Structure formats: structure tokens, C-alpha cells
């Protein structure tokens, strides 16, 4: 390495900024009976191959102390096809992806062991726990020009519903089975979206079970309680399932599918609400502040069912991902005493919150909706955190902190 002369300025190495990102597009498939049989057979063979490769890894380490890699197991695939002719009807890249999927599970296991987390050794997969197959190098012309079919090697042209166009370079094509429905997931490499123009607006949100969330500006988002609304139909379907003890009967299978269909509908309704509300917040505000809640721990209490129904964790994840894509900022703050502190004088006391909906400061007499007061406190904490981080970046320009999520 050549060192610069004293009169020369050192050349600073600039890390290139990636201009592309991966985006997944999900579409419903409508295979024929023959194609459905082929997809089911392919999934079954992949599941058996996964379990066989897992047993091979366990046996190699137990008997010889040898750790097999994905490459080692992919080299043996021609021997598998020679010994088991049914595997000749499965695309070679799909079989290779099974080995990569197992290798990813082992890498995750060892990573968790090193970091002291709950490890979770890779397990054998039953038929219900292996529900997808992946083409890692699909053709760029996999989707037909009219957008009505997608070509799956060894399966054929399968009809799909292209409810929205996809864009970018196709990187992987996955086929997923959910209940009795098939879906195609197209992962594409697309240019990174330009940040949204600044609005000059900042907001704090206080989530709850009475209202989905309340903003510091006094906006109330309704909690639709999707699971509670479907509980009657679900209760009837589950009782019908419980009256069919024969696990091999077609009637029990249909009853189980009916229960699963109701759960899927509820989850999709909740997901759509979260997408819509997160998009609205990201579009209208530059800074969004919310509490750093231990959602998993809160679900263990008496309100666990209602918290599961509202789905705070999923909403926060969507909010963060959309903010990163749009160039917005999401800050989490300490949730302690945000509902008991007066936003006017700062007095904190349990008695300030008269009821679930009403707030009255015992010191200055300020009255307001309790959730709006909490949202105002959350916004103040978030603004203070951002101001402190900006001042630190200005004071230490040689080690700037990333401008991302708080």
C-alpha cells in the first residue's frame, strides 16, 4: 500500500451505497388438478429430502465427527436421483435449494449458540411443516406477456392472478401452499425508492386496546377487533371439529380447513389494516414516535387476547420498514409513566389518570383525553432523543452516528 507524501492529502475510501433492494410480490395461483398433484408430489419429495439430509448430517457428526456442508450434500443429488427415480421429475435447482435451506437452519442454530440465545436444533419436518419450494434462478420470462400464467419448470404454465404489476429483475421464484391455496412469491431486485418530500410534521402515537392508536394531534384510529368479530363463527367451527375424533376422516379434514380459513381471513384483515395505517402515518409525518413495548410479555397477562387481536408487534415492524424505505424516522421511547405524566407541568402521579379515558393533573388541574396526553408525552420524549442524537453527531463529526431508527 502506497502512503501519501506529507504535502498530499490522503485519499478517503468511500463505501459505495447500494442503489437497489429486494422486493417480494405475492400472487394467487390457480393450478389444474394435474398441476396440483405435481406440486403436492414435489413438496412431498422435497420434505423427504430435507429430512434425509438432516439425518445424514446428524449421522456424519455422530459417527465420524464430520460436519457436512450444503455443497457436500448437493454433490450427492445425482446419486439420489439414480437410486430414487421419482426425483427425476423434480427440478434440479429446487433440490439444491433444499440443501441450502437446511444449511441456513444450521447456520442460524450455531449463530444462536455463539450469542447465548435459545438455540433450537434443526428439526425434522412433517408434511404440514414443509409448505414451499423455491426456484433460485428463474427465467426472466417466467411470467407470460399477458400476465395470466407463470412457468414453473417440471410443472408447466400455471394460471395466476396478477392483481398488481411486478417490477425489476426477477431473482427467485417461490411457490407456497397455504391451506388449500397456492401462491407464487416473486422476489425482484428493484431500484431504491426516492425519499418522500418532507412535511415538517412530527407525531407521537399511543397504542391501546380501546383505540388502535391515538395521535398527539388528537386523531383516533378505530380498533376493529377482527378476531373478536369472527369469534362466533370460529367457536362453531372449532366445536364442529372437536366432534370428529377420527383424524383420518375427510369430514375432519374439511372441518379443520374451515377453522384454518377463518384464522387466515382474520390475519389478512389485520395485516391490511396495519399496512394502511402505517402508510398513512409515513406519508403525513417526518418523525413518528411510539412506546418501546414488550409486546410478548404483555400478552401473558389478562389482556393477552385483546393484545394479540390488535397486533402491535406486526404494526411496529411494518411502520419501521416503511419508514426506512421512505426516508422517514421512527423513534421508540421508554413507556414508563407516559400515561401518568402531565404534558403541561410534568407532574407525575397515578391519580392523574382519573379513568381510562380522562386525565386530570393533580397539580395544575390540566384536563385532557388520557390517550392524547400520553401521545404528547411520547412525542416530547422522541423529539428530545432526536435532538440529543443530532447534537452528538455535530459534536463528534469524525464518528457520525447512523441516521436511522431510534
Short mmCIF file of C-alpha atoms in Angstrom, two decimals:
data_model
loop_
_atom_site.label_atom_id
_atom_site.label_comp_id
_atom_site.label_asym_id
_atom_site.label_seq_id
_atom_site.Cartn_x
_atom_site.Cartn_y
_atom_site.Cartn_z
CA UNK A 1 0.00 0.00 0.00
CA UNK A 2 1.42 3.39 -1.02
CA UNK A 3 1.41 6.06 1.65
CA UNK A 4 0.76 9.68 0.61
CA UNK A 5 3.54 12.23 0.82
CA UNK A 6 3.32 14.87 3.59
CA UNK A 7 2.11 17.52 1.13
CA UNK A 8 -0.53 15.23 -0.33
CA UNK A 9 -4.00 14.77 1.10
CA UNK A 10 -4.83 11.18 2.00
CA UNK A 11 -7.42 9.56 -0.25
CA UNK A 12 -10.55 8.64 1.67
CA UNK A 13 -12.11 5.32 0.75
CA UNK A 14 -15.80 5.80 0.08
CA UNK A 15 -18.06 2.81 0.58
CA UNK A 16 -20.46 2.58 -2.36
CA UNK A 17 -24.10 2.94 -1.42
CA UNK A 18 -26.33 0.23 -2.77
CA UNK A 19 -28.88 1.65 -5.15
CA UNK A 20 -31.08 -1.44 -5.33
CA UNK A 21 -33.10 -3.51 -2.91
CA UNK A 22 -35.12 -6.71 -2.94
CA UNK A 23 -38.90 -6.62 -3.02
CA UNK A 24 -41.33 -9.53 -2.93
CA UNK A 25 -44.56 -9.72 -4.95
CA UNK A 26 -47.14 -12.33 -3.96
CA UNK A 27 -49.80 -13.67 -6.34
CA UNK A 28 -52.53 -16.29 -6.11
CA UNK A 29 -52.09 -19.38 -8.29
CA UNK A 30 -54.88 -21.46 -9.85
CA UNK A 31 -53.29 -24.77 -10.90
CA UNK A 32 -55.21 -27.51 -12.67
CA UNK A 33 -55.82 -30.86 -10.97
CA UNK A 34 -52.80 -32.37 -12.69
CA UNK A 35 -50.62 -29.39 -11.74
CA UNK A 36 -51.90 -29.52 -8.14
CA UNK A 37 -50.93 -33.19 -7.96
CA UNK A 38 -47.48 -32.37 -9.36
CA UNK A 39 -46.97 -29.54 -6.86
CA UNK A 40 -48.07 -31.71 -3.94
CA UNK A 41 -45.77 -34.52 -5.09
CA UNK A 42 -42.84 -32.10 -5.43
CA UNK A 43 -43.43 -30.72 -1.94
CA UNK A 44 -43.59 -34.23 -0.50
CA UNK A 45 -40.32 -35.25 -2.18
CA UNK A 46 -38.60 -32.05 -1.01
CA UNK A 47 -39.81 -32.66 2.53
CA UNK A 48 -38.43 -36.22 2.47
CA UNK A 49 -35.13 -35.00 1.01
CA UNK A 50 -34.87 -32.35 3.73
CA UNK A 51 -35.38 -34.95 6.46
CA UNK A 52 -32.94 -37.33 4.76
CA UNK A 53 -30.25 -34.65 4.53
CA UNK A 54 -30.81 -33.71 8.17
CA UNK A 55 -30.40 -37.35 9.20
CA UNK A 56 -27.27 -37.56 7.06
CA UNK A 57 -25.74 -34.56 8.82
CA UNK A 58 -26.59 -35.91 12.25
CA UNK A 59 -25.18 -39.35 11.41
CA UNK A 60 -21.96 -37.97 9.91
CA UNK A 61 -21.24 -35.91 13.00
CA UNK A 62 -22.25 -38.64 15.46
CA UNK A 63 -20.22 -41.40 13.79
CA UNK A 64 -17.23 -39.60 12.30
CA UNK A 65 -17.30 -36.12 13.86
CA UNK A 66 -17.63 -34.63 10.37
CA UNK A 67 -19.74 -31.59 9.58
CA UNK A 68 -21.29 -31.73 6.13
CA UNK A 69 -21.86 -28.59 4.10
CA UNK A 70 -24.57 -27.70 1.61
CA UNK A 71 -22.06 -28.24 -1.21
CA UNK A 72 -21.26 -31.75 0.05
CA UNK A 73 -24.92 -32.70 0.02
CA UNK A 74 -25.63 -31.07 -3.34
CA UNK A 75 -22.87 -33.21 -4.90
CA UNK A 76 -24.75 -36.35 -3.86
CA UNK A 77 -28.01 -35.33 -5.57
CA UNK A 78 -27.22 -37.27 -8.80
CA UNK A 79 -26.86 -40.40 -6.68
CA UNK A 80 -30.23 -39.70 -5.07
CA UNK A 81 -31.85 -39.38 -8.49
CA UNK A 82 -30.22 -42.63 -9.64
CA UNK A 83 -31.44 -44.52 -6.58
CA UNK A 84 -34.90 -42.94 -6.44
CA UNK A 85 -36.30 -42.36 -9.96
CA UNK A 86 -39.20 -40.24 -8.67
CA UNK A 87 -36.74 -37.40 -8.00
CA UNK A 88 -36.05 -37.13 -11.73
CA UNK A 89 -39.37 -35.29 -12.02
CA UNK A 90 -38.20 -32.50 -9.69
CA UNK A 91 -36.23 -29.53 -10.97
CA UNK A 92 -32.52 -29.80 -10.04
CA UNK A 93 -32.36 -26.25 -8.66
CA UNK A 94 -35.34 -26.92 -6.42
CA UNK A 95 -33.49 -29.91 -4.93
CA UNK A 96 -30.35 -27.83 -4.46
CA UNK A 97 -32.38 -25.21 -2.64
CA UNK A 98 -33.45 -27.88 -0.13
CA UNK A 99 -29.80 -28.38 0.82
CA UNK A 100 -29.28 -24.61 1.07
CA UNK A 101 -32.38 -24.28 3.25
CA UNK A 102 -31.10 -26.93 5.65
CA UNK A 103 -27.66 -25.29 5.70
CA UNK A 104 -29.28 -21.97 6.58
CA UNK A 105 -31.05 -23.64 9.52
CA UNK A 106 -27.75 -24.99 10.85
CA UNK A 107 -26.00 -21.62 10.44
CA UNK A 108 -28.81 -19.99 12.40
CA UNK A 109 -28.50 -22.66 15.09
CA UNK A 110 -24.74 -22.13 15.54
CA UNK A 111 -25.14 -18.35 15.49
CA UNK A 112 -27.67 -18.54 18.33
CA UNK A 113 -25.36 -20.86 20.28
CA UNK A 114 -22.49 -18.38 19.97
CA UNK A 115 -24.61 -15.44 21.12
CA UNK A 116 -26.12 -17.34 24.05
CA UNK A 117 -29.68 -17.35 22.71
CA UNK A 118 -32.11 -20.26 22.80
CA UNK A 119 -30.54 -22.40 20.11
CA UNK A 120 -33.27 -24.64 18.71
CA UNK A 121 -31.58 -27.51 16.84
CA UNK A 122 -32.97 -28.08 13.32
CA UNK A 123 -35.90 -30.48 13.46
CA UNK A 124 -37.41 -32.97 11.07
CA UNK A 125 -40.29 -31.52 9.08
CA UNK A 126 -43.70 -33.13 8.83
CA UNK A 127 -45.82 -32.73 5.72
CA UNK A 128 -47.68 -29.79 7.26
CA UNK A 129 -44.43 -28.04 8.20
CA UNK A 130 -42.84 -28.04 4.74
CA UNK A 131 -45.04 -25.83 2.60
CA UNK A 132 -42.87 -24.13 -0.03
CA UNK A 133 -40.39 -24.78 -2.81
CA UNK A 134 -38.03 -22.30 -4.47
CA UNK A 135 -36.54 -21.82 -7.92
CA UNK A 136 -33.33 -19.87 -7.09
CA UNK A 137 -32.54 -18.91 -10.71
CA UNK A 138 -35.82 -18.47 -12.58
CA UNK A 139 -36.09 -17.21 -16.13
CA UNK A 140 -36.81 -13.52 -16.54
CA UNK A 141 -39.69 -14.59 -18.80
CA UNK A 142 -41.29 -16.83 -16.19
CA UNK A 143 -44.45 -14.70 -16.21
CA UNK A 144 -46.18 -14.65 -19.57
CA UNK A 145 -46.53 -11.43 -21.50
CA UNK A 146 -50.27 -11.23 -20.85
CA UNK A 147 -49.67 -11.74 -17.11
CA UNK A 148 -52.02 -14.72 -16.89
CA UNK A 149 -49.55 -17.58 -16.44
CA UNK A 150 -46.26 -18.31 -14.71
CA UNK A 151 -43.93 -21.03 -15.92
CA UNK A 152 -42.73 -23.48 -13.28
CA UNK A 153 -40.12 -25.97 -14.60
CA UNK A 154 -41.30 -29.59 -14.39
CA UNK A 155 -44.81 -28.30 -13.54
CA UNK A 156 -45.87 -26.24 -16.56
CA UNK A 157 -47.64 -22.95 -17.17
CA UNK A 158 -49.78 -22.28 -14.10
CA UNK A 159 -52.54 -19.70 -14.19
CA UNK A 160 -52.10 -16.81 -11.76
CA UNK A 161 -53.90 -13.61 -10.84
CA UNK A 162 -51.58 -10.68 -11.45
CA UNK A 163 -53.52 -8.21 -9.31
CA UNK A 164 -50.63 -5.72 -9.45
CA UNK A 165 -47.61 -5.47 -11.76
CA UNK A 166 -44.19 -6.50 -10.53
CA UNK A 167 -41.00 -4.68 -11.48
CA UNK A 168 -37.27 -5.19 -11.52
CA UNK A 169 -35.04 -8.17 -12.16
CA UNK A 170 -36.50 -11.50 -11.06
CA UNK A 171 -34.12 -13.13 -8.56
CA UNK A 172 -36.08 -16.05 -7.05
CA UNK A 173 -39.46 -17.66 -7.60
CA UNK A 174 -41.08 -19.46 -4.68
CA UNK A 175 -44.31 -21.46 -4.62
CA UNK A 176 -46.09 -21.56 -1.27
CA UNK A 177 -49.00 -23.68 -0.12
CA UNK A 178 -51.43 -22.17 2.41
CA UNK A 179 -54.35 -24.37 3.36
CA UNK A 180 -55.87 -25.29 0.02
CA UNK A 181 -54.47 -22.26 -1.82
CA UNK A 182 -51.27 -21.89 -3.82
CA UNK A 183 -49.26 -18.68 -4.12
CA UNK A 184 -46.28 -17.54 -6.18
CA UNK A 185 -43.78 -15.22 -4.49
CA UNK A 186 -41.59 -13.30 -6.93
CA UNK A 187 -38.53 -11.71 -5.32
CA UNK A 188 -37.24 -8.92 -7.57
CA UNK A 189 -34.28 -6.57 -7.47
CA UNK A 190 -35.66 -3.05 -7.81
CA UNK A 191 -34.11 0.44 -7.54
CA UNK A 192 -34.39 2.01 -4.12
CA UNK A 193 -37.29 4.39 -3.85
CA UNK A 194 -36.60 8.08 -3.53
CA UNK A 195 -37.26 9.50 -0.04
CA UNK A 196 -40.61 11.20 0.34
CA UNK A 197 -40.62 15.01 0.48
CA UNK A 198 -40.51 16.44 3.98
CA UNK A 199 -43.80 17.51 5.51
CA UNK A 200 -42.47 19.27 8.61
CA UNK A 201 -44.85 17.24 10.76
CA UNK A 202 -43.95 15.14 13.79
CA UNK A 203 -46.32 12.88 15.70
CA UNK A 204 -46.45 10.65 18.74
CA UNK A 205 -48.80 7.67 18.89
CA UNK A 206 -50.18 5.87 21.92
CA UNK A 207 -51.40 2.36 21.10
CA UNK A 208 -54.10 0.62 23.09
CA UNK A 209 -56.95 -1.86 23.03
CA UNK A 210 -59.85 0.61 23.22
CA UNK A 211 -58.46 2.51 20.22
CA UNK A 212 -55.88 1.03 17.86
CA UNK A 213 -53.82 4.17 18.35
CA UNK A 214 -54.29 7.83 19.30
CA UNK A 215 -52.00 10.53 17.93
CA UNK A 216 -50.62 13.59 19.66
CA UNK A 217 -52.73 15.68 17.25
CA UNK A 218 -55.93 14.15 18.65
CA UNK A 219 -56.65 11.64 15.86
CA UNK A 220 -58.31 8.38 16.93
CA UNK A 221 -57.86 5.18 14.90
CA UNK A 222 -60.56 2.59 15.47
CA UNK A 223 -59.69 -0.84 16.81
CA UNK A 224 -61.69 -3.16 14.55
CA UNK A 225 -61.24 -6.25 16.77
CA UNK A 226 -61.18 -8.66 13.83
CA UNK A 227 -60.68 -11.78 15.94
CA UNK A 228 -63.43 -10.84 18.35
CA UNK A 229 -65.84 -10.21 15.48
CA UNK A 230 -65.13 -13.64 13.99
CA UNK A 231 -65.15 -15.47 17.34
CA UNK A 232 -68.74 -16.71 16.97
CA UNK A 233 -68.11 -18.38 13.61
CA UNK A 234 -64.79 -19.67 14.88
CA UNK A 235 -66.36 -21.12 18.01
CA UNK A 236 -68.95 -23.02 15.93
CA UNK A 237 -66.26 -24.29 13.54
CA UNK A 238 -63.99 -25.47 16.36
CA UNK A 239 -66.84 -27.31 18.08
CA UNK A 240 -67.68 -28.99 14.79
CA UNK A 241 -64.04 -30.06 14.50
CA UNK A 242 -63.99 -31.35 18.09
CA UNK A 243 -66.98 -33.64 17.37
CA UNK A 244 -64.97 -35.50 14.71
CA UNK A 245 -62.35 -37.57 16.58
CA UNK A 246 -61.24 -39.68 13.59
CA UNK A 247 -58.16 -37.82 12.40
CA UNK A 248 -58.09 -39.70 9.10
CA UNK A 249 -61.63 -38.90 8.02
CA UNK A 250 -62.44 -36.48 5.19
CA UNK A 251 -65.07 -34.75 7.32
CA UNK A 252 -62.49 -33.88 9.97
CA UNK A 253 -60.10 -32.67 7.28
CA UNK A 254 -62.79 -30.34 5.87
CA UNK A 255 -63.69 -29.10 9.35
CA UNK A 256 -60.01 -28.38 10.08
CA UNK A 257 -59.70 -26.47 6.80
CA UNK A 258 -62.76 -24.40 7.73
CA UNK A 259 -61.14 -23.37 11.03
CA UNK A 260 -57.86 -22.53 9.29
CA UNK A 261 -59.71 -20.47 6.68
CA UNK A 262 -61.33 -18.34 9.39
CA UNK A 263 -57.96 -17.75 11.07
CA UNK A 264 -56.38 -16.76 7.75
CA UNK A 265 -59.17 -14.31 6.98
CA UNK A 266 -58.75 -12.62 10.37
CA UNK A 267 -54.97 -12.39 9.94
CA UNK A 268 -55.32 -10.88 6.46
CA UNK A 269 -57.83 -8.30 7.64
CA UNK A 270 -55.48 -7.27 10.44
CA UNK A 271 -52.49 -7.14 8.08
CA UNK A 272 -54.37 -4.93 5.62
CA UNK A 273 -55.31 -2.50 8.41
CA UNK A 274 -51.69 -2.34 9.60
CA UNK A 275 -50.45 -1.65 6.07
CA UNK A 276 -52.98 1.11 5.52
CA UNK A 277 -52.39 2.85 8.86
CA UNK A 278 -48.60 2.59 8.63
CA UNK A 279 -48.69 4.02 5.11
CA UNK A 280 -50.86 6.92 6.28
CA UNK A 281 -48.51 7.79 9.14
CA UNK A 282 -45.41 7.56 6.96
CA UNK A 283 -46.95 9.74 4.24
CA UNK A 284 -48.07 12.53 6.58
CA UNK A 285 -45.22 12.75 9.12
CA UNK A 286 -41.42 13.00 9.08
CA UNK A 287 -40.98 11.69 12.63
CA UNK A 288 -43.17 9.04 14.29
CA UNK A 289 -42.64 8.25 17.97
CA UNK A 290 -44.12 5.29 19.81
CA UNK A 291 -43.51 3.38 23.02
CA UNK A 292 -40.94 0.58 23.16
CA UNK A 293 -43.38 -2.02 24.44
CA UNK A 294 -42.58 -5.58 25.50
CA UNK A 295 -45.49 -6.94 23.47
CA UNK A 296 -44.61 -10.59 24.07
CA UNK A 297 -44.55 -10.09 27.82
CA UNK A 298 -47.78 -8.10 27.83
CA UNK A 299 -49.64 -10.92 26.07
CA UNK A 300 -49.10 -13.12 29.15
CA UNK A 301 -51.50 -11.00 31.22
CA UNK A 302 -55.26 -10.70 31.42
CA UNK A 303 -55.43 -8.61 28.24
CA UNK A 304 -53.42 -11.12 26.22
CA UNK A 305 -56.28 -11.98 23.88
CA UNK A 306 -57.04 -8.34 23.10
CA UNK A 307 -53.36 -7.53 22.56
CA UNK A 308 -52.99 -10.47 20.17
CA UNK A 309 -56.09 -9.24 18.33
CA UNK A 310 -54.77 -5.70 17.82
CA UNK A 311 -51.29 -6.90 16.76
CA UNK A 312 -48.96 -4.13 17.94
CA UNK A 313 -45.77 -6.05 17.11
CA UNK A 314 -46.67 -6.55 13.46
CA UNK A 315 -47.75 -2.92 13.14
CA UNK A 316 -44.46 -1.62 14.60
CA UNK A 317 -42.43 -3.82 12.23
CA UNK A 318 -44.34 -2.58 9.19
CA UNK A 319 -44.03 1.01 10.38
CA UNK A 320 -40.24 0.69 10.71
CA UNK A 321 -39.75 -0.99 7.33
CA UNK A 322 -41.91 1.55 5.51
CA UNK A 323 -40.12 4.41 7.26
CA UNK A 324 -36.70 3.10 6.19
CA UNK A 325 -37.89 2.85 2.59
CA UNK A 326 -39.46 6.33 2.58
CA UNK A 327 -36.62 8.14 4.38
CA UNK A 328 -38.71 8.80 7.48
CA UNK A 329 -37.68 8.32 11.10
CA UNK A 330 -39.32 6.10 13.71
CA UNK A 331 -38.22 6.53 17.33
CA UNK A 332 -39.13 4.30 20.26
CA UNK A 333 -39.25 5.79 23.76
CA UNK A 334 -39.42 4.48 27.32
CA UNK A 335 -43.10 3.73 28.06
CA UNK A 336 -42.83 4.29 31.83
CA UNK A 337 -45.16 6.97 33.23
CA UNK A 338 -46.18 8.32 29.82
CA UNK A 339 -49.84 7.89 30.78
CA UNK A 340 -49.40 9.39 34.29
CA UNK A 341 -47.29 12.46 33.45
CA UNK A 342 -48.95 15.81 32.80
CA UNK A 343 -47.72 17.19 29.50
CA UNK A 344 -48.18 20.79 30.74
CA UNK A 345 -46.40 20.88 34.10
CA UNK A 346 -44.68 17.48 34.12
CA UNK A 347 -46.26 16.32 37.39
CA UNK A 348 -46.34 12.52 37.53
CA UNK A 349 -48.79 10.71 39.76
CA UNK A 350 -51.00 7.63 39.45
CA UNK A 351 -54.04 9.68 40.46
CA UNK A 352 -53.67 11.96 37.43
CA UNK A 353 -55.39 9.37 35.31
CA UNK A 354 -58.91 9.58 36.67
CA UNK A 355 -60.35 6.91 34.35
CA UNK A 356 -59.19 5.00 31.31
CA UNK A 357 -60.21 7.90 29.05
CA UNK A 358 -59.87 11.00 31.26
CA UNK A 359 -56.73 12.75 32.53
CA UNK A 360 -56.73 15.46 35.21
CA UNK A 361 -53.46 16.73 36.67
CA UNK A 362 -53.49 16.77 40.48
CA UNK A 363 -51.00 19.67 40.46
CA UNK A 364 -52.06 22.18 37.78
CA UNK A 365 -55.58 20.94 37.04
CA UNK A 366 -54.95 20.34 33.31
CA UNK A 367 -57.67 18.11 31.83
CA UNK A 368 -57.46 16.21 28.56
CA UNK A 369 -58.13 12.86 26.96
CA UNK A 370 -55.74 10.45 28.66
CA UNK A 371 -54.52 8.87 25.40
CA UNK A 372 -53.88 12.23 23.75
CA UNK A 373 -51.89 13.36 26.81
CA UNK A 374 -49.83 10.16 26.65
CA UNK A 375 -49.21 10.63 22.92
CA UNK A 376 -48.00 14.18 23.59
CA UNK A 377 -45.56 12.87 26.21
CA UNK A 378 -44.33 10.22 23.77
CA UNK A 379 -43.73 12.87 21.12
CA UNK A 380 -41.79 15.06 23.57
CA UNK A 381 -39.55 12.17 24.57
CA UNK A 382 -38.93 11.27 20.94
CA UNK A 383 -38.08 14.85 20.00
CA UNK A 384 -35.65 15.10 22.92
CA UNK A 385 -33.96 11.87 21.83
CA UNK A 386 -33.57 13.08 18.23
CA UNK A 387 -32.22 16.47 19.38
CA UNK A 388 -29.65 14.75 21.62
CA UNK A 389 -28.51 12.47 18.80
CA UNK A 390 -28.16 15.37 16.35
CA UNK A 391 -26.11 17.36 18.88
CA UNK A 392 -23.85 14.33 19.38
CA UNK A 393 -23.30 13.98 15.64
CA UNK A 394 -22.40 17.67 15.40
CA UNK A 395 -20.00 17.46 18.35
CA UNK A 396 -18.28 14.30 17.04
CA UNK A 397 -18.15 14.61 13.24
CA UNK A 398 -15.30 12.10 12.98
CA UNK A 399 -17.60 9.34 14.22
CA UNK A 400 -21.05 10.15 12.94
CA UNK A 401 -23.88 8.00 14.13
CA UNK A 402 -26.19 6.50 11.53
CA UNK A 403 -29.32 8.50 10.89
CA UNK A 404 -31.83 5.70 11.16
CA UNK A 405 -34.27 4.27 13.61
CA UNK A 406 -34.04 5.48 17.19
#
